[in-house]
Coordinates of C-alpha atoms in Angstrom, one line a residue:
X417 CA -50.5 19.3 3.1
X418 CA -53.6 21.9 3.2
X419 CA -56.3 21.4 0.6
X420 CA -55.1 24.9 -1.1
X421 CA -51.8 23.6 -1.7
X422 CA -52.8 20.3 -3.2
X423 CA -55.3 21.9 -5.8
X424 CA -52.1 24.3 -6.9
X425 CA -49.9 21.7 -7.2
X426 CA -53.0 19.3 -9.2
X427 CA -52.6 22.5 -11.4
X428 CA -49.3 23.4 -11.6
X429 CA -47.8 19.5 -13.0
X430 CA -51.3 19.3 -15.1
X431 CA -50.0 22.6 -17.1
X432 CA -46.7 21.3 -17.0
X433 CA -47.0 18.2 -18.5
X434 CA -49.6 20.1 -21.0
X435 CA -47.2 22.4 -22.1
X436 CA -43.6 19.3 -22.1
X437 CA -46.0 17.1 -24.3
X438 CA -46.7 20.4 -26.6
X439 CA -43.1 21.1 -27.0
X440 CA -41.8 17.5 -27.2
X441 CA -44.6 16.9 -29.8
X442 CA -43.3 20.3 -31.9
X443 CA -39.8 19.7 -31.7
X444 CA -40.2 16.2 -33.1
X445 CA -42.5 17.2 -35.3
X446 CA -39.8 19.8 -36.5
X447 CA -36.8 17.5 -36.3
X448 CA -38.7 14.5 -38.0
X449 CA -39.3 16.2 -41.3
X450 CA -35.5 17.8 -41.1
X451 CA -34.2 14.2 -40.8
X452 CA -36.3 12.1 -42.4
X453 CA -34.9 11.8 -45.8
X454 CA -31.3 11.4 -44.3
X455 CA -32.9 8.2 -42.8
X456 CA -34.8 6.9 -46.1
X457 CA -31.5 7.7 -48.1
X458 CA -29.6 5.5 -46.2
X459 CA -32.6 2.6 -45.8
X460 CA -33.1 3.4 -42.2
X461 CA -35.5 0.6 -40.6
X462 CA -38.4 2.3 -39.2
X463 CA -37.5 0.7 -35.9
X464 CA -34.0 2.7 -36.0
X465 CA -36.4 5.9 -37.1
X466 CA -38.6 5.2 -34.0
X467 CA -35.9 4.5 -31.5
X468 CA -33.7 8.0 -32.1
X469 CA -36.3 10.1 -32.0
X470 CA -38.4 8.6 -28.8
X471 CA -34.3 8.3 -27.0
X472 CA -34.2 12.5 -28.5
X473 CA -37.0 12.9 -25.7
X474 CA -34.8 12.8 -22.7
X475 CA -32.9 15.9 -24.6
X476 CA -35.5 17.6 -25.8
X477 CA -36.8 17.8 -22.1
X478 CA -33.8 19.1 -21.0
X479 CA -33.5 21.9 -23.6
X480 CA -36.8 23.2 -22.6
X481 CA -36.9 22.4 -18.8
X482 CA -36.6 26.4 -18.0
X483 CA -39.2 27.7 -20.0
X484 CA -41.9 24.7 -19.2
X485 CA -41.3 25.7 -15.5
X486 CA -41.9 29.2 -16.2
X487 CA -44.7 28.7 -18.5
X488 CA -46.4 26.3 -16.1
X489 CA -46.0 28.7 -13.4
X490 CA -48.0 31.9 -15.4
X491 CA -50.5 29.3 -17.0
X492 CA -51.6 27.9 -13.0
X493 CA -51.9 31.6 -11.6
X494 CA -53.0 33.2 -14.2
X495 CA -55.9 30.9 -14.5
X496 CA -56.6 31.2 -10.7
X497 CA -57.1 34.7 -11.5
X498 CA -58.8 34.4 -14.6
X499 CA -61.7 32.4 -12.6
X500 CA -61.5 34.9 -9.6
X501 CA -59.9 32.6 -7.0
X502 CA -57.4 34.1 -6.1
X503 CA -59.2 37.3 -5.5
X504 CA -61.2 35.2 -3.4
X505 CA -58.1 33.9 -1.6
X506 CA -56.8 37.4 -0.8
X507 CA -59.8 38.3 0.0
X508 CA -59.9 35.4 3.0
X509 CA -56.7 36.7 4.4
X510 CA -54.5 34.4 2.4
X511 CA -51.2 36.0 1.3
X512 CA -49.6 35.6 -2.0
X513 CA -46.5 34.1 -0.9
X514 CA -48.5 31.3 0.6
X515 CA -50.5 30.8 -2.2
X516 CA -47.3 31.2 -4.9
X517 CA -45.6 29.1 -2.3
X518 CA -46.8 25.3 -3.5
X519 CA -45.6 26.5 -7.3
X520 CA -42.1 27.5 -6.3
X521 CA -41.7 24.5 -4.7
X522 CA -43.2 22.3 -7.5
X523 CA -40.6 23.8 -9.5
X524 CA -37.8 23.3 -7.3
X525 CA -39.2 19.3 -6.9
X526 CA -38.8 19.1 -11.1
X527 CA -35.5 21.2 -11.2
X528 CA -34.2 18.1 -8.5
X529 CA -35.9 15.8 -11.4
X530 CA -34.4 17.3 -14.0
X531 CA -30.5 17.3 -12.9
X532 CA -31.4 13.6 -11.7
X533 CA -32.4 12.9 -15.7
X534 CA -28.8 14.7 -16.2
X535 CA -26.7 12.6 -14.1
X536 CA -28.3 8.8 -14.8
X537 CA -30.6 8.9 -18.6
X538 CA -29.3 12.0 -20.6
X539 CA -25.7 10.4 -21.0
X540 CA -27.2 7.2 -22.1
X541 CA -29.8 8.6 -24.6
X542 CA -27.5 11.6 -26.4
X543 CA -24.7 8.9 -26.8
X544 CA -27.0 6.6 -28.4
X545 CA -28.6 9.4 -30.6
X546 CA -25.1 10.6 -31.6
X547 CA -24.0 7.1 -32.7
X548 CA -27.1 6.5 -34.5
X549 CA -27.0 9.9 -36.5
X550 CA -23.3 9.9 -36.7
X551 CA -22.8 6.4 -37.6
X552 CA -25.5 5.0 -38.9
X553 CA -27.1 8.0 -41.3
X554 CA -23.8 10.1 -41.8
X555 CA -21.3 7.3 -42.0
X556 CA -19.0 9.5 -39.7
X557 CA -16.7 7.7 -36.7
X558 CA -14.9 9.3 -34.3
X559 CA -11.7 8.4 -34.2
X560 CA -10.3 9.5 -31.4
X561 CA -11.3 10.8 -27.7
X562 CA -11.3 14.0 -25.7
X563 CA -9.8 14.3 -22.2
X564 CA -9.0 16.8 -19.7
X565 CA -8.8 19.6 -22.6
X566 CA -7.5 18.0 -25.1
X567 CA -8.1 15.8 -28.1
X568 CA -6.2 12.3 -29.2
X569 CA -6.4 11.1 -32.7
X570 CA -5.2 7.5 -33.7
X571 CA -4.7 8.2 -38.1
X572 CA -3.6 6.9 -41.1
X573 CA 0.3 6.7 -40.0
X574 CA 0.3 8.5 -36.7
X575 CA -1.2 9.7 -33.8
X576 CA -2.4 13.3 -33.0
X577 CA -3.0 14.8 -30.1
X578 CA -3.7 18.6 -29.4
X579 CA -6.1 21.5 -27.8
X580 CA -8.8 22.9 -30.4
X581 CA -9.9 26.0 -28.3
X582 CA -12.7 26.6 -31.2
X583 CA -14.0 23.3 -33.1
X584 CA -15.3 25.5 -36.0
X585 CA -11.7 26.7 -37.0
X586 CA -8.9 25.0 -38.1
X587 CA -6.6 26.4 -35.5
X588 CA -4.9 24.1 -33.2
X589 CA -2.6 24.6 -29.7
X590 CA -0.3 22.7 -28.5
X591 CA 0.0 20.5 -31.5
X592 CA 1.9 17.0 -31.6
X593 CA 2.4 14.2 -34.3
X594 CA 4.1 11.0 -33.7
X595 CA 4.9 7.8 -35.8
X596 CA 6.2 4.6 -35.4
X597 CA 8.0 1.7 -36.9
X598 CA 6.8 -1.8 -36.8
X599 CA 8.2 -2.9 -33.7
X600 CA 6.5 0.7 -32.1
X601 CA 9.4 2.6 -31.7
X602 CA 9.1 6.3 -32.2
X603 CA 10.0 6.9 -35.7
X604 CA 9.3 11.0 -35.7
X605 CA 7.6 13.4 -33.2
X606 CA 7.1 16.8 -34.4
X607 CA 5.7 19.4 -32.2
X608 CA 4.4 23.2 -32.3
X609 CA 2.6 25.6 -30.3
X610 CA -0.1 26.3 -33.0
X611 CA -0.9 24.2 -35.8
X612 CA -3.0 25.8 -38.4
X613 CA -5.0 23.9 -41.5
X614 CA -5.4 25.9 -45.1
X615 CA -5.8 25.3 -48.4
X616 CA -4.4 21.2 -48.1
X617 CA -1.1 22.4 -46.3
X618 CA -0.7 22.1 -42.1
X619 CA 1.9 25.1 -41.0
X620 CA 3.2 24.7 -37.5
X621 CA 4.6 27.4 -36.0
X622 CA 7.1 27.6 -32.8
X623 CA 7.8 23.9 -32.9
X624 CA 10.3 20.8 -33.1
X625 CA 10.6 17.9 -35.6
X626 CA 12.7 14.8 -33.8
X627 CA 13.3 12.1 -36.3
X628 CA 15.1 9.0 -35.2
X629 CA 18.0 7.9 -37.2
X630 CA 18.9 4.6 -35.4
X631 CA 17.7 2.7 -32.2
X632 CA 18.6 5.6 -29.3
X633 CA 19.2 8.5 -31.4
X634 CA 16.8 11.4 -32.9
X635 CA 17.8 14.3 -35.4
X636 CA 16.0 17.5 -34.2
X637 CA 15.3 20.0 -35.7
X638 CA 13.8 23.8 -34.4
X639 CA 11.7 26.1 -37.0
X640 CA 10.0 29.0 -36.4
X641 CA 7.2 28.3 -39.5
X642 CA 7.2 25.2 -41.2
X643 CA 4.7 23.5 -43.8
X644 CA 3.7 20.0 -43.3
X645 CA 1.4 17.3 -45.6
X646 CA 0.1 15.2 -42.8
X647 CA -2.3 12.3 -43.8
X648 CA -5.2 13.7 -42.1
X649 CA -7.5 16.9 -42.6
X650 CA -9.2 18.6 -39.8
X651 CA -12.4 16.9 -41.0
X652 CA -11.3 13.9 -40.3
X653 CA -11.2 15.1 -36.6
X654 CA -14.7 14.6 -35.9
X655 CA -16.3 14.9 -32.4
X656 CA -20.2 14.4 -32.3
X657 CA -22.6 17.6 -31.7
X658 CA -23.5 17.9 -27.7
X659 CA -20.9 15.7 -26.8
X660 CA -20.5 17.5 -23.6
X661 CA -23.8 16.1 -23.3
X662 CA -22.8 12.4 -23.1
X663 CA -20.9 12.8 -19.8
X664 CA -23.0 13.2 -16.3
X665 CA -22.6 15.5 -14.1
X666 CA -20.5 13.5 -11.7
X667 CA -17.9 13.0 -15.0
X668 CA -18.3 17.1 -16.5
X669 CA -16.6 17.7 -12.7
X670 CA -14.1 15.1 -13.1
X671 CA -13.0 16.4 -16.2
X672 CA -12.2 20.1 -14.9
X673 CA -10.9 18.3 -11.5
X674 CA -8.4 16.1 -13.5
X675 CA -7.8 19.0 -16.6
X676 CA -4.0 20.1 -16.6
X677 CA -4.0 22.1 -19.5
X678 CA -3.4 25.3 -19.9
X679 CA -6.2 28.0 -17.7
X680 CA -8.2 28.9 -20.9
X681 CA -9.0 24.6 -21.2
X682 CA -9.7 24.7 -17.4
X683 CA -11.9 27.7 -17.7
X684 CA -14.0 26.1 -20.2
X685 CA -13.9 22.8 -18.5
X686 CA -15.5 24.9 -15.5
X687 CA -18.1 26.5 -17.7
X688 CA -19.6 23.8 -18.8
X689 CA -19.7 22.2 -15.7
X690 CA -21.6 25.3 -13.9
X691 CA -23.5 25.7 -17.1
X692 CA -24.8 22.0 -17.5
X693 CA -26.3 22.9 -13.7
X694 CA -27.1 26.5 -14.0
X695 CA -29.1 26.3 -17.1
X696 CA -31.0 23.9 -15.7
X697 CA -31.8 25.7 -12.0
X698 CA -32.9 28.7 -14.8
X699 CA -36.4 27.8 -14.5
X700 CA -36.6 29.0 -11.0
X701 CA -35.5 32.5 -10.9
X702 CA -37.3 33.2 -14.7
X703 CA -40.8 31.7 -12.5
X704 CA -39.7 34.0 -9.8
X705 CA -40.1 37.3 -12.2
X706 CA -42.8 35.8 -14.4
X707 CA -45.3 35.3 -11.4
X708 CA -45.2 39.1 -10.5
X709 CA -45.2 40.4 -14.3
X710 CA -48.3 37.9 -15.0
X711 CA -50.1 40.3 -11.6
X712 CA -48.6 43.9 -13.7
X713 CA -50.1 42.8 -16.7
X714 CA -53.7 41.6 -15.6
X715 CA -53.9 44.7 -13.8
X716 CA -52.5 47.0 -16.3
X717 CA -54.1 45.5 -19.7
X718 CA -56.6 42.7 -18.3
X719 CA -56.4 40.4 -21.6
X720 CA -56.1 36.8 -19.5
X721 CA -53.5 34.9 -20.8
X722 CA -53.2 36.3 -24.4
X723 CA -50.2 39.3 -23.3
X724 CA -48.9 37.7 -19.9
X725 CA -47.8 34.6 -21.9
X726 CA -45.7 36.2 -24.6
X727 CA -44.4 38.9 -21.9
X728 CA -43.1 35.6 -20.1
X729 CA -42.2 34.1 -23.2
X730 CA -39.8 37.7 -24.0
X731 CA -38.7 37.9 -20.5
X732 CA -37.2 34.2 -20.7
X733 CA -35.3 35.5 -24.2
X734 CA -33.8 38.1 -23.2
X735 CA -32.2 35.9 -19.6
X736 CA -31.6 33.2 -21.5
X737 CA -29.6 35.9 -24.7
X738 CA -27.9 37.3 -21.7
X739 CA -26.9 34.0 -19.9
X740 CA -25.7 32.2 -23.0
X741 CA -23.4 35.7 -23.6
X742 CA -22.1 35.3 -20.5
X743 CA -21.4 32.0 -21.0
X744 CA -19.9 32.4 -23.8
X745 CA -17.3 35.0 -22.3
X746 CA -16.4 32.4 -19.3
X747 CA -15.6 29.5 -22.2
X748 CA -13.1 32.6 -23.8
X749 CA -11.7 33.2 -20.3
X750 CA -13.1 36.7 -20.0
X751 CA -15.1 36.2 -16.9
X752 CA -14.9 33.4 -14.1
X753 CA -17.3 30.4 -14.7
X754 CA -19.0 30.8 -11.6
X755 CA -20.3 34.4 -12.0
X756 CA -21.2 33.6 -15.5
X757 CA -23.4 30.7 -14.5
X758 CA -25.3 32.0 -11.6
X759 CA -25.2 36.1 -12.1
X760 CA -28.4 35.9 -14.0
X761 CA -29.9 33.8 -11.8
X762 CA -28.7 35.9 -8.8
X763 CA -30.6 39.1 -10.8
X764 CA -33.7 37.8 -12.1
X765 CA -34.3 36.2 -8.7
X766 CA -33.8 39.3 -6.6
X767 CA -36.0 41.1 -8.8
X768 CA -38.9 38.7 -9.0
X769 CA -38.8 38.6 -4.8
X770 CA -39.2 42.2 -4.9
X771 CA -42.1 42.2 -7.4
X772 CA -43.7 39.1 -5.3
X773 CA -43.4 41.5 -1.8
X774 CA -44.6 44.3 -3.3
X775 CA -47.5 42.5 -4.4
X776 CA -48.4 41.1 -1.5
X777 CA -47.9 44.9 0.5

């Protein structure tokens, strides 16, 4: 490794673990005082206090992984032109895609980091966070699991299972409720097509209510609407925040490998797969344009780092508003999970190489 790469890179993880530990430290900051009282209410240890937020770390570093990359990217070149050194460089013959060279691949050595953190210490930390917020502060179990697309509920007297396309409405696909008797037989299964919660009253819709009425035989019964008073409330259905979060990589591509529900389940078992990865490879191809814009900016306004830094900061909005749209549309089906993870990337990254060559012409 050449001297000029090795004071680029010295500079390049010194801004970058500057600008983590700034973040880190704000976003605890931030959280801490949101959370605190939650944690006194309940007569939290401070060792319990201590231990969720220092195992949030891990999460918070992975929220901000694209961004840091950018940021640490504008902050090592724009000080080398700040101090005139790389005028001098270009001035020696060097060319900028040597001397942006070491930085790209700095980057690419943390994105490697990063997914490593995703596949071995993120699933441990979130799922310890989750219990301790869920459990410990909110009093809130889950009582069931999620697999391959759909969600299993052990309640009062029964035992749901369903597909809950959007967790923030009460509207449930392929809906099923089964009892038993004391020596496990099945007592009743009723199933629908939707199931939807409102007002203290479950209607099912399309469905089938089998009740037995000895050892071998069932009473069914098919309805087009019909209103039910099931023990449980939707409420009661609770699946921690992040949870996607708590499985690696490795187990995100199990899940879509082994889903068999229906393509919309499968579609967003694929998204968050591709996402989990994409959004973490973001970093590159936002350092890709930011590098160039930092060069259009010094030489169009000249104001160091005060402009170039916020025009970063707005160029990583507005790809990170368009890549969590487009997310968004693959999880609803409306565009295929692989062109809504990596499109972005595939634009931003094409135009920053253009930028880069026509700065070095």
């Amino acid at each position: 490794m050449i001297l000029l790469h090795r004071y680029i890179l010295a500079h390049f993880f010194r801004n970058l673990g500057l600008i983590l530990t700034s973040f880190i430290s704000i976003y605890l900051l931030i959280d801490f005082f949101e959370k605190i009282d939650d944690f006194v209410e309940k007569g939290k240890s401070f060792g319990l206090i201590a231990k969720f937020f220092l195992l949030n770390i891990p999460f918070i570093i992975d929220m901000m992984s694209p961004v840091c990359i950018l940021l640490a990217g504008v902050v090592t070149l724009g000080m080398l032109n700040h101090s005139n050194e790389l005028i001098a460089l270009k001035a020696c013959g060097v060319p900028l895609k040597k001397i942006t060279l070491p930085i790209i691949a700095a980057a690419l050595s943390c994105i490697v980091l990063f997914l490593a953190m995703a596949q071995t210490v993120l699933p441990t930390t979130v799922s310890a966070t989750n219990s301790i917020w869920n459990r410990e502060v909110k009093g809130r179990t889950s009582s069931g699991i999620y697999r391959s697309g759909r969600y299993y509920y052990r309640g009062q007297d029964g035992f749901y299972s369903f597909a809950r396309p959007d967790p923030q409405k009460n509207v449930f696909a392929n809906f099923s409720y089964t009892t038993w008797n004391e020596a496990y037989q099945t007592q009743t299964l009723i199933t629908s097509a939707t199931a939807v919660w409102n007002q203290d009253i479950w209607t099912l819709y399309d469905g089938q209510a089998q009740k037995a009425i000895g050892n071998e035989r069932f009473a069914a019964e098919v309805f087009r609407e019909r209103r039910f008073t099931f023990p449980e409330q939707p409420d009661a259905f609770f699946v921690p925040p992040y949870r996607s979060m708590e499985l690696s990589l490795t187990e995100l591509y199990q899940e879509t490998r082994h889903n068999r529900s229906d393509d919309e389940a499968r579609n967003k078992a694929w998204a968050e797969f591709y996402g989990r990865i994409s959004y973490t490879f973001l970093g590159l191809p936002l350092l890709l344009l930011g590098l160039p814009l930092l060069l259009l900016v010094y030489r169009k306004w000249g104001r160091d780092l005060s402009l170039a830094i916020p025009v970063s900061c707005g160029m990583a909005f507005i790809s990170w508003g368009l890549y969590t749209t487009l997310q968004s549309l693959a999880k609803a089906s409306y565009l295929a999970p692989l062109v809504a993870a990596f499109s972005v990337h595939l634009l931003v990254s094409c135009l920053g190489i253009f930028l880069l060559m026509r700065e070095d012409t």
